[in-house]
mmCIF file of N, CA and C in Angstrom:
data_model
loop_
_atom_site.group_PDB
_atom_site.id
_atom_site.type_symbol
_atom_site.label_atom_id
_atom_site.label_comp_id
_atom_site.label_asym_id
_atom_site.label_seq_id
_atom_site.Cartn_x
_atom_site.Cartn_y
_atom_site.Cartn_z
ATOM 1 N N MET A 1 0.793 -1.204 0.175
ATOM 2 C CA MET A 1 -0.357 -0.149 -0.090
ATOM 3 C C MET A 1 0.850 1.302 -0.243
ATOM 4 N N ASN A 2 0.760 1.847 -1.357
ATOM 5 C CA ASN A 2 1.155 3.182 -0.908
ATOM 6 C C ASN A 2 1.310 4.499 -0.414
ATOM 7 N N ARG A 3 1.852 5.401 0.131
ATOM 8 C CA ARG A 3 1.243 6.498 0.808
ATOM 9 C C ARG A 3 -0.086 7.235 1.573
ATOM 10 N N TYR A 4 -0.375 7.337 0.106
ATOM 11 C CA TYR A 4 -2.019 7.791 0.026
ATOM 12 C C TYR A 4 -2.896 6.923 0.132
ATOM 13 N N GLY A 5 -2.452 5.346 0.146
ATOM 14 C CA GLY A 5 -3.839 4.681 0.430
ATOM 15 C C GLY A 5 -3.955 4.652 2.234
ATOM 16 N N ALA A 6 -2.465 4.857 2.500
ATOM 17 C CA ALA A 6 -2.369 4.349 4.002
ATOM 18 C C ALA A 6 -3.051 5.517 4.710
ATOM 19 N N GLN A 7 -3.108 6.635 4.225
ATOM 20 C CA GLN A 7 -3.523 8.024 4.670
ATOM 21 C C GLN A 7 -4.622 8.068 4.194
ATOM 22 N N ALA A 8 -5.172 7.965 3.398
ATOM 23 C CA ALA A 8 -7.074 7.164 3.300
ATOM 24 C C ALA A 8 -7.202 6.208 4.094
ATOM 25 N N GLN A 9 -6.914 5.002 4.769
ATOM 26 C CA GLN A 9 -7.008 4.548 5.801
ATOM 27 C C GLN A 9 -7.044 4.873 6.842
ATOM 28 N N LYS A 10 -5.985 5.417 7.114
ATOM 29 C CA LYS A 10 -6.187 6.222 8.354
ATOM 30 C C LYS A 10 -7.395 7.413 8.599
ATOM 31 N N MET A 11 -7.849 8.227 7.484
ATOM 32 C CA MET A 11 -8.817 9.071 7.464
ATOM 33 C C MET A 11 -9.917 8.161 7.761
ATOM 34 N N TRP A 12 -10.416 7.253 7.813
ATOM 35 C CA TRP A 12 -11.578 6.315 6.815
ATOM 36 C C TRP A 12 -11.861 5.428 8.849
ATOM 37 N N GLN A 13 -10.677 5.474 9.210
ATOM 38 C CA GLN A 13 -10.525 4.683 10.604
ATOM 39 C C GLN A 13 -10.940 5.364 11.570
ATOM 40 N N GLU A 14 -10.386 7.248 11.486
ATOM 41 C CA GLU A 14 -10.985 8.111 12.619
ATOM 42 C C GLU A 14 -12.277 8.780 12.281
ATOM 43 N N ALA A 15 -12.313 9.124 11.260
ATOM 44 C CA ALA A 15 -13.561 9.670 11.406
ATOM 45 C C ALA A 15 -14.695 8.947 10.112
ATOM 46 N N ALA A 16 -15.027 7.972 9.954
ATOM 47 C CA ALA A 16 -16.151 7.237 9.207
ATOM 48 C C ALA A 16 -15.844 5.502 10.264
ATOM 49 N N PRO A 17 -15.790 5.201 11.420
ATOM 50 C CA PRO A 17 -14.797 4.074 11.547
ATOM 51 C C PRO A 17 -15.914 2.852 11.649
ATOM 52 N N THR A 18 -17.510 3.147 11.509
ATOM 53 C CA THR A 18 -18.611 2.517 11.075
ATOM 54 C C THR A 18 -18.218 1.813 9.486
ATOM 55 N N ARG A 19 -17.945 2.914 8.359
ATOM 56 C CA ARG A 19 -18.019 2.563 6.995
ATOM 57 C C ARG A 19 -16.872 1.918 6.757
ATOM 58 N N TYR A 20 -15.741 2.481 7.640
ATOM 59 C CA TYR A 20 -14.593 1.137 7.760
ATOM 60 C C TYR A 20 -14.590 0.032 8.106
ATOM 61 N N ARG A 21 -15.383 -0.518 9.302
ATOM 62 C CA ARG A 21 -15.635 -2.106 9.993
ATOM 63 C C ARG A 21 -15.774 -2.478 8.173
ATOM 64 N N GLN A 22 -17.076 -1.906 7.485
ATOM 65 C CA GLN A 22 -17.991 -2.857 6.686
ATOM 66 C C GLN A 22 -17.597 -3.078 5.731
ATOM 67 N N LEU A 23 -15.942 -2.419 5.608
ATOM 68 C CA LEU A 23 -15.066 -2.756 4.444
ATOM 69 C C LEU A 23 -14.971 -4.587 4.550
ATOM 70 N N GLU A 24 -15.255 -4.950 3.360
ATOM 71 C CA GLU A 24 -14.755 -6.436 3.591
ATOM 72 C C GLU A 24 -13.389 -6.501 3.444
ATOM 73 N N ASP A 25 -12.774 -6.206 2.737
ATOM 74 C CA ASP A 25 -11.108 -6.650 2.775
ATOM 75 C C ASP A 25 -9.927 -4.966 2.430
ATOM 76 N N PRO A 26 -10.513 -4.270 3.511
ATOM 77 C CA PRO A 26 -9.214 -2.961 3.918
ATOM 78 C C PRO A 26 -8.506 -2.914 3.082
ATOM 79 N N GLU A 27 -7.796 -3.807 2.970
ATOM 80 C CA GLU A 27 -6.138 -3.590 2.844
ATOM 81 C C GLU A 27 -6.174 -3.203 1.019
ATOM 82 N N GLU A 28 -6.699 -4.283 0.863
ATOM 83 C CA GLU A 28 -7.044 -3.837 -0.982
ATOM 84 C C GLU A 28 -7.542 -2.904 -1.300
ATOM 85 N N PHE A 29 -8.683 -2.235 -0.857
ATOM 86 C CA PHE A 29 -9.048 -1.312 -0.554
ATOM 87 C C PHE A 29 -8.675 -0.173 -0.840
ATOM 88 N N PHE A 30 -7.708 -0.352 0.313
ATOM 89 C CA PHE A 30 -7.039 0.763 0.613
ATOM 90 C C PHE A 30 -5.947 1.135 -0.654
ATOM 91 N N SER A 31 -5.331 -0.412 -0.824
ATOM 92 C CA SER A 31 -4.018 -0.383 -1.679
ATOM 93 C C SER A 31 -4.375 -0.255 -3.606
ATOM 94 N N THR A 32 -5.794 -0.468 -3.870
ATOM 95 C CA THR A 32 -6.376 0.093 -5.212
ATOM 96 C C THR A 32 -6.596 1.423 -4.662
ATOM 97 N N LEU A 33 -7.011 2.018 -3.551
ATOM 98 C CA LEU A 33 -7.291 3.508 -3.594
ATOM 99 C C LEU A 33 -6.167 4.277 -3.644
ATOM 100 N N GLY A 34 -5.355 4.206 -3.302
ATOM 101 C CA GLY A 34 -3.870 4.299 -3.273
ATOM 102 C C GLY A 34 -3.045 4.525 -4.776
ATOM 103 N N ARG A 35 -3.741 2.964 -5.512
ATOM 104 C CA ARG A 35 -2.748 3.337 -6.848
ATOM 105 C C ARG A 35 -4.038 4.851 -7.742
ATOM 106 N N GLN A 36 -4.958 4.363 -7.396
ATOM 107 C CA GLN A 36 -5.850 5.694 -8.253
ATOM 108 C C GLN A 36 -5.492 6.989 -7.868
ATOM 109 N N ALA A 37 -5.240 7.249 -6.210
ATOM 110 C CA ALA A 37 -4.744 8.725 -5.989
ATOM 111 C C ALA A 37 -3.486 8.488 -6.811
ATOM 112 N N GLU A 38 -2.807 8.068 -6.343
ATOM 113 C CA GLU A 38 -1.093 8.715 -7.223
ATOM 114 C C GLU A 38 -1.327 8.641 -8.735
ATOM 115 N N GLN A 39 -2.405 7.955 -9.269
ATOM 116 C CA GLN A 39 -2.067 8.553 -10.679
ATOM 117 C C GLN A 39 -2.810 9.716 -11.023
ATOM 118 N N MET A 40 -4.005 9.492 -10.250
ATOM 119 C CA MET A 40 -4.304 11.703 -10.511
ATOM 120 C C MET A 40 -3.669 12.396 -9.807
ATOM 121 N N VAL A 41 -2.354 12.280 -9.238
ATOM 122 C CA VAL A 41 -1.922 13.098 -8.414
ATOM 123 C C VAL A 41 -0.545 13.556 -9.706
ATOM 124 N N GLY A 42 -0.449 12.567 -10.133
ATOM 125 C CA GLY A 42 0.294 12.406 -11.179
ATOM 126 C C GLY A 42 -0.255 13.257 -12.337
ATOM 127 N N GLU A 43 -1.671 13.235 -13.150
ATOM 128 C CA GLU A 43 -2.010 13.877 -14.081
ATOM 129 C C GLU A 43 -2.602 14.941 -13.889
ATOM 130 N N LEU A 44 -2.365 15.755 -12.653
ATOM 131 C CA LEU A 44 -2.935 17.036 -12.165
ATOM 132 C C LEU A 44 -2.016 17.666 -11.971
ATOM 133 N N ILE A 45 -0.958 17.378 -11.578
ATOM 134 C CA ILE A 45 0.438 18.107 -11.226
ATOM 135 C C ILE A 45 0.508 18.699 -12.736
ATOM 136 N N PRO A 46 1.173 18.551 -14.017
ATOM 137 C CA PRO A 46 1.041 19.455 -15.321
ATOM 138 C C PRO A 46 0.650 20.242 -15.435
ATOM 139 N N GLN A 47 -1.370 19.490 -15.022
ATOM 140 C CA GLN A 47 -2.534 20.724 -15.327
ATOM 141 C C GLN A 47 -1.867 21.937 -14.815
ATOM 142 N N ILE A 48 -2.295 21.410 -13.217
ATOM 143 C CA ILE A 48 -1.824 22.433 -12.700
ATOM 144 C C ILE A 48 -0.387 23.469 -12.707
ATOM 145 N N ALA A 49 0.508 22.766 -12.195
ATOM 146 C CA ALA A 49 1.714 23.603 -13.066
ATOM 147 C C ALA A 49 1.556 24.304 -13.979
ATOM 148 N N GLY A 50 0.598 23.700 -15.386
ATOM 149 C CA GLY A 50 1.316 24.891 -16.671
ATOM 150 C C GLY A 50 2.722 24.654 -17.652
ATOM 151 N N PRO A 51 2.428 25.174 -18.318
ATOM 152 C CA PRO A 51 4.117 25.061 -19.178
ATOM 153 C C PRO A 51 4.995 26.326 -18.750
ATOM 154 N N ASP A 52 6.038 26.136 -18.673
ATOM 155 C CA ASP A 52 7.077 26.431 -17.994
ATOM 156 C C ASP A 52 7.635 27.701 -18.794
ATOM 157 N N PRO A 53 7.620 29.359 -17.845
ATOM 158 C CA PRO A 53 7.187 30.304 -18.158
ATOM 159 C C PRO A 53 9.102 30.656 -18.797
ATOM 160 N N ALA A 54 8.560 31.761 -19.821
ATOM 161 C CA ALA A 54 10.300 32.110 -20.028
ATOM 162 C C ALA A 54 11.087 32.765 -19.557
ATOM 163 N N GLY A 55 12.474 32.341 -19.641
ATOM 164 C CA GLY A 55 13.295 32.925 -18.437
ATOM 165 C C GLY A 55 13.153 31.999 -16.805
ATOM 166 N N GLU A 56 12.067 31.474 -16.590
ATOM 167 C CA GLU A 56 12.027 31.065 -15.407
ATOM 168 C C GLU A 56 13.283 30.204 -14.931
ATOM 169 N N GLY A 57 13.859 30.183 -14.134
ATOM 170 C CA GLY A 57 14.900 29.524 -13.300
ATOM 171 C C GLY A 57 14.790 28.784 -12.712
ATOM 172 N N TYR A 58 15.681 27.851 -12.176
ATOM 173 C CA TYR A 58 15.621 26.753 -11.416
ATOM 174 C C TYR A 58 14.320 26.435 -10.061
ATOM 175 N N LEU A 59 15.138 27.588 -9.117
ATOM 176 C CA LEU A 59 14.441 27.538 -7.868
ATOM 177 C C LEU A 59 12.782 27.675 -8.273
ATOM 178 N N VAL A 60 12.297 28.621 -8.674
ATOM 179 C CA VAL A 60 11.147 29.256 -9.215
ATOM 180 C C VAL A 60 10.871 27.891 -9.949
ATOM 181 N N LYS A 61 11.068 26.930 -10.968
ATOM 182 C CA LYS A 61 10.707 25.957 -11.379
ATOM 183 C C LYS A 61 10.445 24.856 -10.459
ATOM 184 N N VAL A 62 11.640 24.547 -9.647
ATOM 185 C CA VAL A 62 11.107 23.685 -8.562
ATOM 186 C C VAL A 62 10.381 24.163 -7.567
ATOM 187 N N GLY A 63 9.687 25.334 -7.111
ATOM 188 C CA GLY A 63 9.067 25.647 -6.715
ATOM 189 C C GLY A 63 7.600 25.884 -6.891
ATOM 190 N N ARG A 64 7.718 26.080 -8.207
ATOM 191 C CA ARG A 64 6.424 25.882 -8.664
ATOM 192 C C ARG A 64 5.925 24.751 -8.544
ATOM 193 N N LEU A 65 6.696 23.350 -9.409
ATOM 194 C CA LEU A 65 6.315 21.953 -9.419
ATOM 195 C C LEU A 65 5.926 21.581 -7.751
ATOM 196 N N ASN A 66 6.656 22.200 -6.897
ATOM 197 C CA ASN A 66 6.336 21.756 -5.601
ATOM 198 C C ASN A 66 4.790 21.971 -5.064
ATOM 199 N N ALA A 67 4.650 23.477 -5.232
ATOM 200 C CA ALA A 67 3.069 23.871 -5.217
ATOM 201 C C ALA A 67 1.948 23.228 -6.352
ATOM 202 N N ALA A 68 2.483 22.930 -7.252
ATOM 203 C CA ALA A 68 1.113 22.315 -7.859
ATOM 204 C C ALA A 68 1.553 20.298 -7.532
ATOM 205 N N LYS A 69 2.014 20.483 -7.027
ATOM 206 C CA LYS A 69 2.457 18.748 -6.384
ATOM 207 C C LYS A 69 1.231 18.901 -5.181
ATOM 208 N N LEU A 70 1.553 19.680 -4.746
ATOM 209 C CA LEU A 70 0.898 20.066 -2.655
ATOM 210 C C LEU A 70 -1.116 20.192 -3.434
ATOM 211 N N GLN A 71 -0.713 20.772 -3.994
ATOM 212 C CA GLN A 71 -2.195 21.329 -3.964
ATOM 213 C C GLN A 71 -3.000 20.294 -5.245
ATOM 214 N N ALA A 72 -1.975 19.367 -5.963
ATOM 215 C CA ALA A 72 -2.847 18.054 -6.485
ATOM 216 C C ALA A 72 -3.031 16.795 -5.822
ATOM 217 N N GLU A 73 -2.567 16.867 -4.596
ATOM 218 C CA GLU A 73 -2.419 15.866 -3.456
ATOM 219 C C GLU A 73 -3.590 16.823 -2.913
ATOM 220 N N GLU A 74 -3.797 17.748 -2.200
ATOM 221 C CA GLU A 74 -5.034 17.929 -1.509
ATOM 222 C C GLU A 74 -5.990 17.837 -2.497
ATOM 223 N N ILE A 75 -6.242 18.277 -3.679
ATOM 224 C CA ILE A 75 -7.287 18.571 -4.725
ATOM 225 C C ILE A 75 -7.667 16.130 -4.370
ATOM 226 N N VAL A 76 -6.869 15.835 -4.475
ATOM 227 C CA VAL A 76 -7.429 14.230 -4.719
ATOM 228 C C VAL A 76 -7.374 13.498 -2.906
ATOM 229 N N ARG A 77 -7.030 14.371 -2.044
ATOM 230 C CA ARG A 77 -7.179 14.102 -0.813
ATOM 231 C C ARG A 77 -8.207 14.210 -0.360
ATOM 232 N N ALA A 78 -9.385 15.464 -0.726
ATOM 233 C CA ALA A 78 -10.479 15.780 -0.346
ATOM 234 C C ALA A 78 -11.837 15.164 -1.589
ATOM 235 N N ASP A 79 -10.794 14.997 -2.925
ATOM 236 C CA ASP A 79 -12.194 14.279 -4.205
ATOM 237 C C ASP A 79 -12.477 12.947 -3.991
ATOM 238 N N LEU A 80 -10.870 12.158 -3.256
ATOM 239 C CA LEU A 80 -10.977 10.570 -3.790
ATOM 240 C C LEU A 80 -10.788 9.745 -2.311
ATOM 241 N N LEU A 81 -9.508 10.676 -1.702
ATOM 242 C CA LEU A 81 -8.985 9.658 -0.307
ATOM 243 C C LEU A 81 -10.320 9.730 0.854
ATOM 244 N N ALA A 82 -11.194 10.617 0.900
ATOM 245 C CA ALA A 82 -11.444 11.116 2.562
ATOM 246 C C ALA A 82 -12.923 10.175 2.599
ATOM 247 N N PRO A 83 -13.127 9.961 3.361
ATOM 248 C CA PRO A 83 -14.260 9.374 3.550
ATOM 249 C C PRO A 83 -15.593 9.801 3.489
ATOM 250 N N PRO A 84 -16.630 8.934 3.048
ATOM 251 C CA PRO A 84 -17.906 9.132 3.268
ATOM 252 C C PRO A 84 -18.437 10.702 4.635
ATOM 253 N N GLU A 85 -18.864 11.795 3.820
ATOM 254 C CA GLU A 85 -18.852 12.779 5.464
ATOM 255 C C GLU A 85 -19.780 12.309 6.658
ATOM 256 N N ILE A 86 -20.683 11.508 6.270
ATOM 257 C CA ILE A 86 -21.887 11.048 7.054
ATOM 258 C C ILE A 86 -22.289 9.452 7.120
ATOM 259 N N GLU A 87 -21.413 9.143 8.117
ATOM 260 C CA GLU A 87 -21.900 8.091 8.948
ATOM 261 C C GLU A 87 -23.269 7.306 8.586
ATOM 262 N N ASP A 88 -23.624 6.022 8.241
ATOM 263 C CA ASP A 88 -25.119 5.872 8.712
ATOM 264 C C ASP A 88 -25.168 5.393 10.169
ATOM 265 N N GLU A 89 -24.455 5.339 10.929
ATOM 266 C CA GLU A 89 -25.073 4.875 12.547
ATOM 267 C C GLU A 89 -24.129 6.206 13.316
ATOM 268 N N ASP A 90 -25.216 6.807 14.186
ATOM 269 C CA ASP A 90 -24.527 7.957 14.877
ATOM 270 C C ASP A 90 -23.740 7.083 16.348
ATOM 271 N N GLU A 91 -23.640 6.269 16.293
ATOM 272 C CA GLU A 91 -22.700 5.919 17.658
ATOM 273 C C GLU A 91 -21.888 6.431 17.791
ATOM 274 N N ASN A 92 -21.069 6.763 16.878
ATOM 275 C CA ASN A 92 -19.910 7.879 16.892
ATOM 276 C C ASN A 92 -20.212 9.478 17.504
ATOM 277 N N VAL A 93 -21.380 9.611 17.328
ATOM 278 C CA VAL A 93 -21.732 11.803 17.767
ATOM 279 C C VAL A 93 -21.460 11.462 19.070
ATOM 280 N N ASN A 94 -20.911 12.158 19.642
ATOM 281 C CA ASN A 94 -20.675 13.551 21.187
ATOM 282 C C ASN A 94 -21.713 13.992 21.420
ATOM 283 N N PRO A 95 -22.365 13.950 22.357
ATOM 284 C CA PRO A 95 -24.119 14.160 22.562
ATOM 285 C C PRO A 95 -23.926 15.740 23.207
ATOM 286 N N ASP A 96 -22.333 16.043 23.732
ATOM 287 C CA ASP A 96 -22.613 17.292 24.073
ATOM 288 C C ASP A 96 -21.788 18.331 22.852
ATOM 289 N N LEU A 97 -20.875 17.850 21.967
ATOM 290 C CA LEU A 97 -20.496 18.185 20.711
ATOM 291 C C LEU A 97 -21.795 18.634 19.966
ATOM 292 N N GLN A 98 -23.203 17.585 19.927
ATOM 293 C CA GLN A 98 -24.093 18.007 19.090
ATOM 294 C C GLN A 98 -25.080 19.074 19.814
ATOM 295 N N ASP A 99 -24.793 18.936 21.020
ATOM 296 C CA ASP A 99 -25.722 20.630 21.371
ATOM 297 C C ASP A 99 -25.175 21.384 21.089
ATOM 298 N N TRP A 100 -23.814 21.230 20.969
ATOM 299 C CA TRP A 100 -23.285 22.672 21.364
ATOM 300 C C TRP A 100 -23.245 23.331 19.424
ATOM 301 N N LEU A 101 -23.249 22.345 18.266
ATOM 302 C CA LEU A 101 -22.987 22.886 17.346
ATOM 303 C C LEU A 101 -24.825 23.109 16.836
ATOM 304 N N ASP A 102 -25.377 22.390 17.787
ATOM 305 C CA ASP A 102 -27.022 23.106 17.113
ATOM 306 C C ASP A 102 -27.228 24.073 17.604
ATOM 307 N N TRP A 103 -26.738 24.887 19.134
ATOM 308 C CA TRP A 103 -26.783 25.839 19.945
ATOM 309 C C TRP A 103 -26.081 27.120 18.889
ATOM 310 N N LYS A 104 -25.004 26.423 18.280
ATOM 311 C CA LYS A 104 -24.493 28.034 17.765
ATOM 312 C C LYS A 104 -25.091 28.058 15.884
ATOM 313 N N ALA A 105 -25.475 26.663 15.731
ATOM 314 C CA ALA A 105 -26.263 27.031 14.872
ATOM 315 C C ALA A 105 -27.565 28.008 15.059
ATOM 316 N N GLU A 106 -27.967 27.543 15.643
ATOM 317 C CA GLU A 106 -29.576 28.655 15.938
ATOM 318 C C GLU A 106 -28.881 29.827 15.990
ATOM 319 N N ALA A 107 -27.388 30.063 17.427
ATOM 320 C CA ALA A 107 -27.406 31.667 16.837
ATOM 321 C C ALA A 107 -26.910 31.894 15.846
ATOM 322 N N GLU A 108 -26.284 31.822 15.278
ATOM 323 C CA GLU A 108 -25.927 31.871 13.816
ATOM 324 C C GLU A 108 -26.989 32.280 12.881
ATOM 325 N N LYS A 109 -28.335 31.641 13.303
ATOM 326 C CA LYS A 109 -29.663 31.934 12.462
ATOM 327 C C LYS A 109 -30.218 32.782 13.299
ATOM 328 N N LEU A 110 -29.926 33.125 14.030
ATOM 329 C CA LEU A 110 -30.444 34.580 15.350
ATOM 330 C C LEU A 110 -29.811 35.989 14.970
ATOM 331 N N ARG A 111 -28.352 35.639 14.096
ATOM 332 C CA ARG A 111 -27.515 36.770 14.399
ATOM 333 C C ARG A 111 -27.912 37.070 12.749
ATOM 334 N N LEU A 112 -28.366 36.096 11.789
ATOM 335 C CA LEU A 112 -28.127 36.663 10.477
ATOM 336 C C LEU A 112 -29.763 37.587 10.332
ATOM 337 N N GLN A 113 -30.976 36.939 11.015
ATOM 338 C CA GLN A 113 -32.212 37.682 11.078
ATOM 339 C C GLN A 113 -31.687 38.891 11.846
ATOM 340 N N MET A 114 -31.384 39.113 13.147
ATOM 341 C CA MET A 114 -31.153 40.593 12.967
ATOM 342 C C MET A 114 -30.713 41.496 12.539
ATOM 343 N N LEU A 115 -29.640 40.997 11.756
ATOM 344 C CA LEU A 115 -28.866 42.039 10.544
ATOM 345 C C LEU A 115 -29.919 42.121 9.217
ATOM 346 N N GLU A 116 -30.763 41.009 8.826
ATOM 347 C CA GLU A 116 -31.742 41.473 8.074
ATOM 348 C C GLU A 116 -32.629 42.544 8.646
ATOM 349 N N GLU A 117 -33.053 42.743 9.629
ATOM 350 C CA GLU A 117 -34.037 42.927 9.952
ATOM 351 C C GLU A 117 -33.406 44.496 10.146
ATOM 352 N N ARG A 118 -32.001 44.924 10.628
ATOM 353 C CA ARG A 118 -31.592 46.054 11.009
ATOM 354 C C ARG A 118 -31.261 46.449 9.641
ATOM 355 N N ASP A 119 -30.382 46.310 8.490
ATOM 356 C CA ASP A 119 -30.725 46.129 7.116
ATOM 357 C C ASP A 119 -32.256 46.707 6.466
ATOM 358 N N ASN A 120 -33.236 46.222 6.921
ATOM 359 C CA ASN A 120 -34.082 46.343 6.305
ATOM 360 C C ASN A 120 -34.970 48.108 7.128
ATOM 361 N N HIS A 121 -33.984 48.437 8.058
ATOM 362 C CA HIS A 121 -34.497 49.861 8.370
ATOM 363 C C HIS A 121 -34.165 50.594 8.137
#
């Protein structure tokens, strides 16, 4: 398994443990996912980096290519390697955290209503 597969496996174990446990063969799943990620990164790097600008120095080129690689890896991590955002089961939800998130969402809703009312007057 390459490093992309290992990263994905760790993310799934931490963020989507229920889905992770449902995988029949995690080793094969993440090995395949890692190979797909490596291929995607390789295809994205030249697209993101673009053509070499005229007069570009060596260090500038190295910096541009490294930045393109990091950006490609971030795209692949978000689009391919990250586990599904929603777990099927709520067994891992911390009730205190959920209460706080609900309170924060309600507070934001009230703040927006107050701003809207202020702007309408």
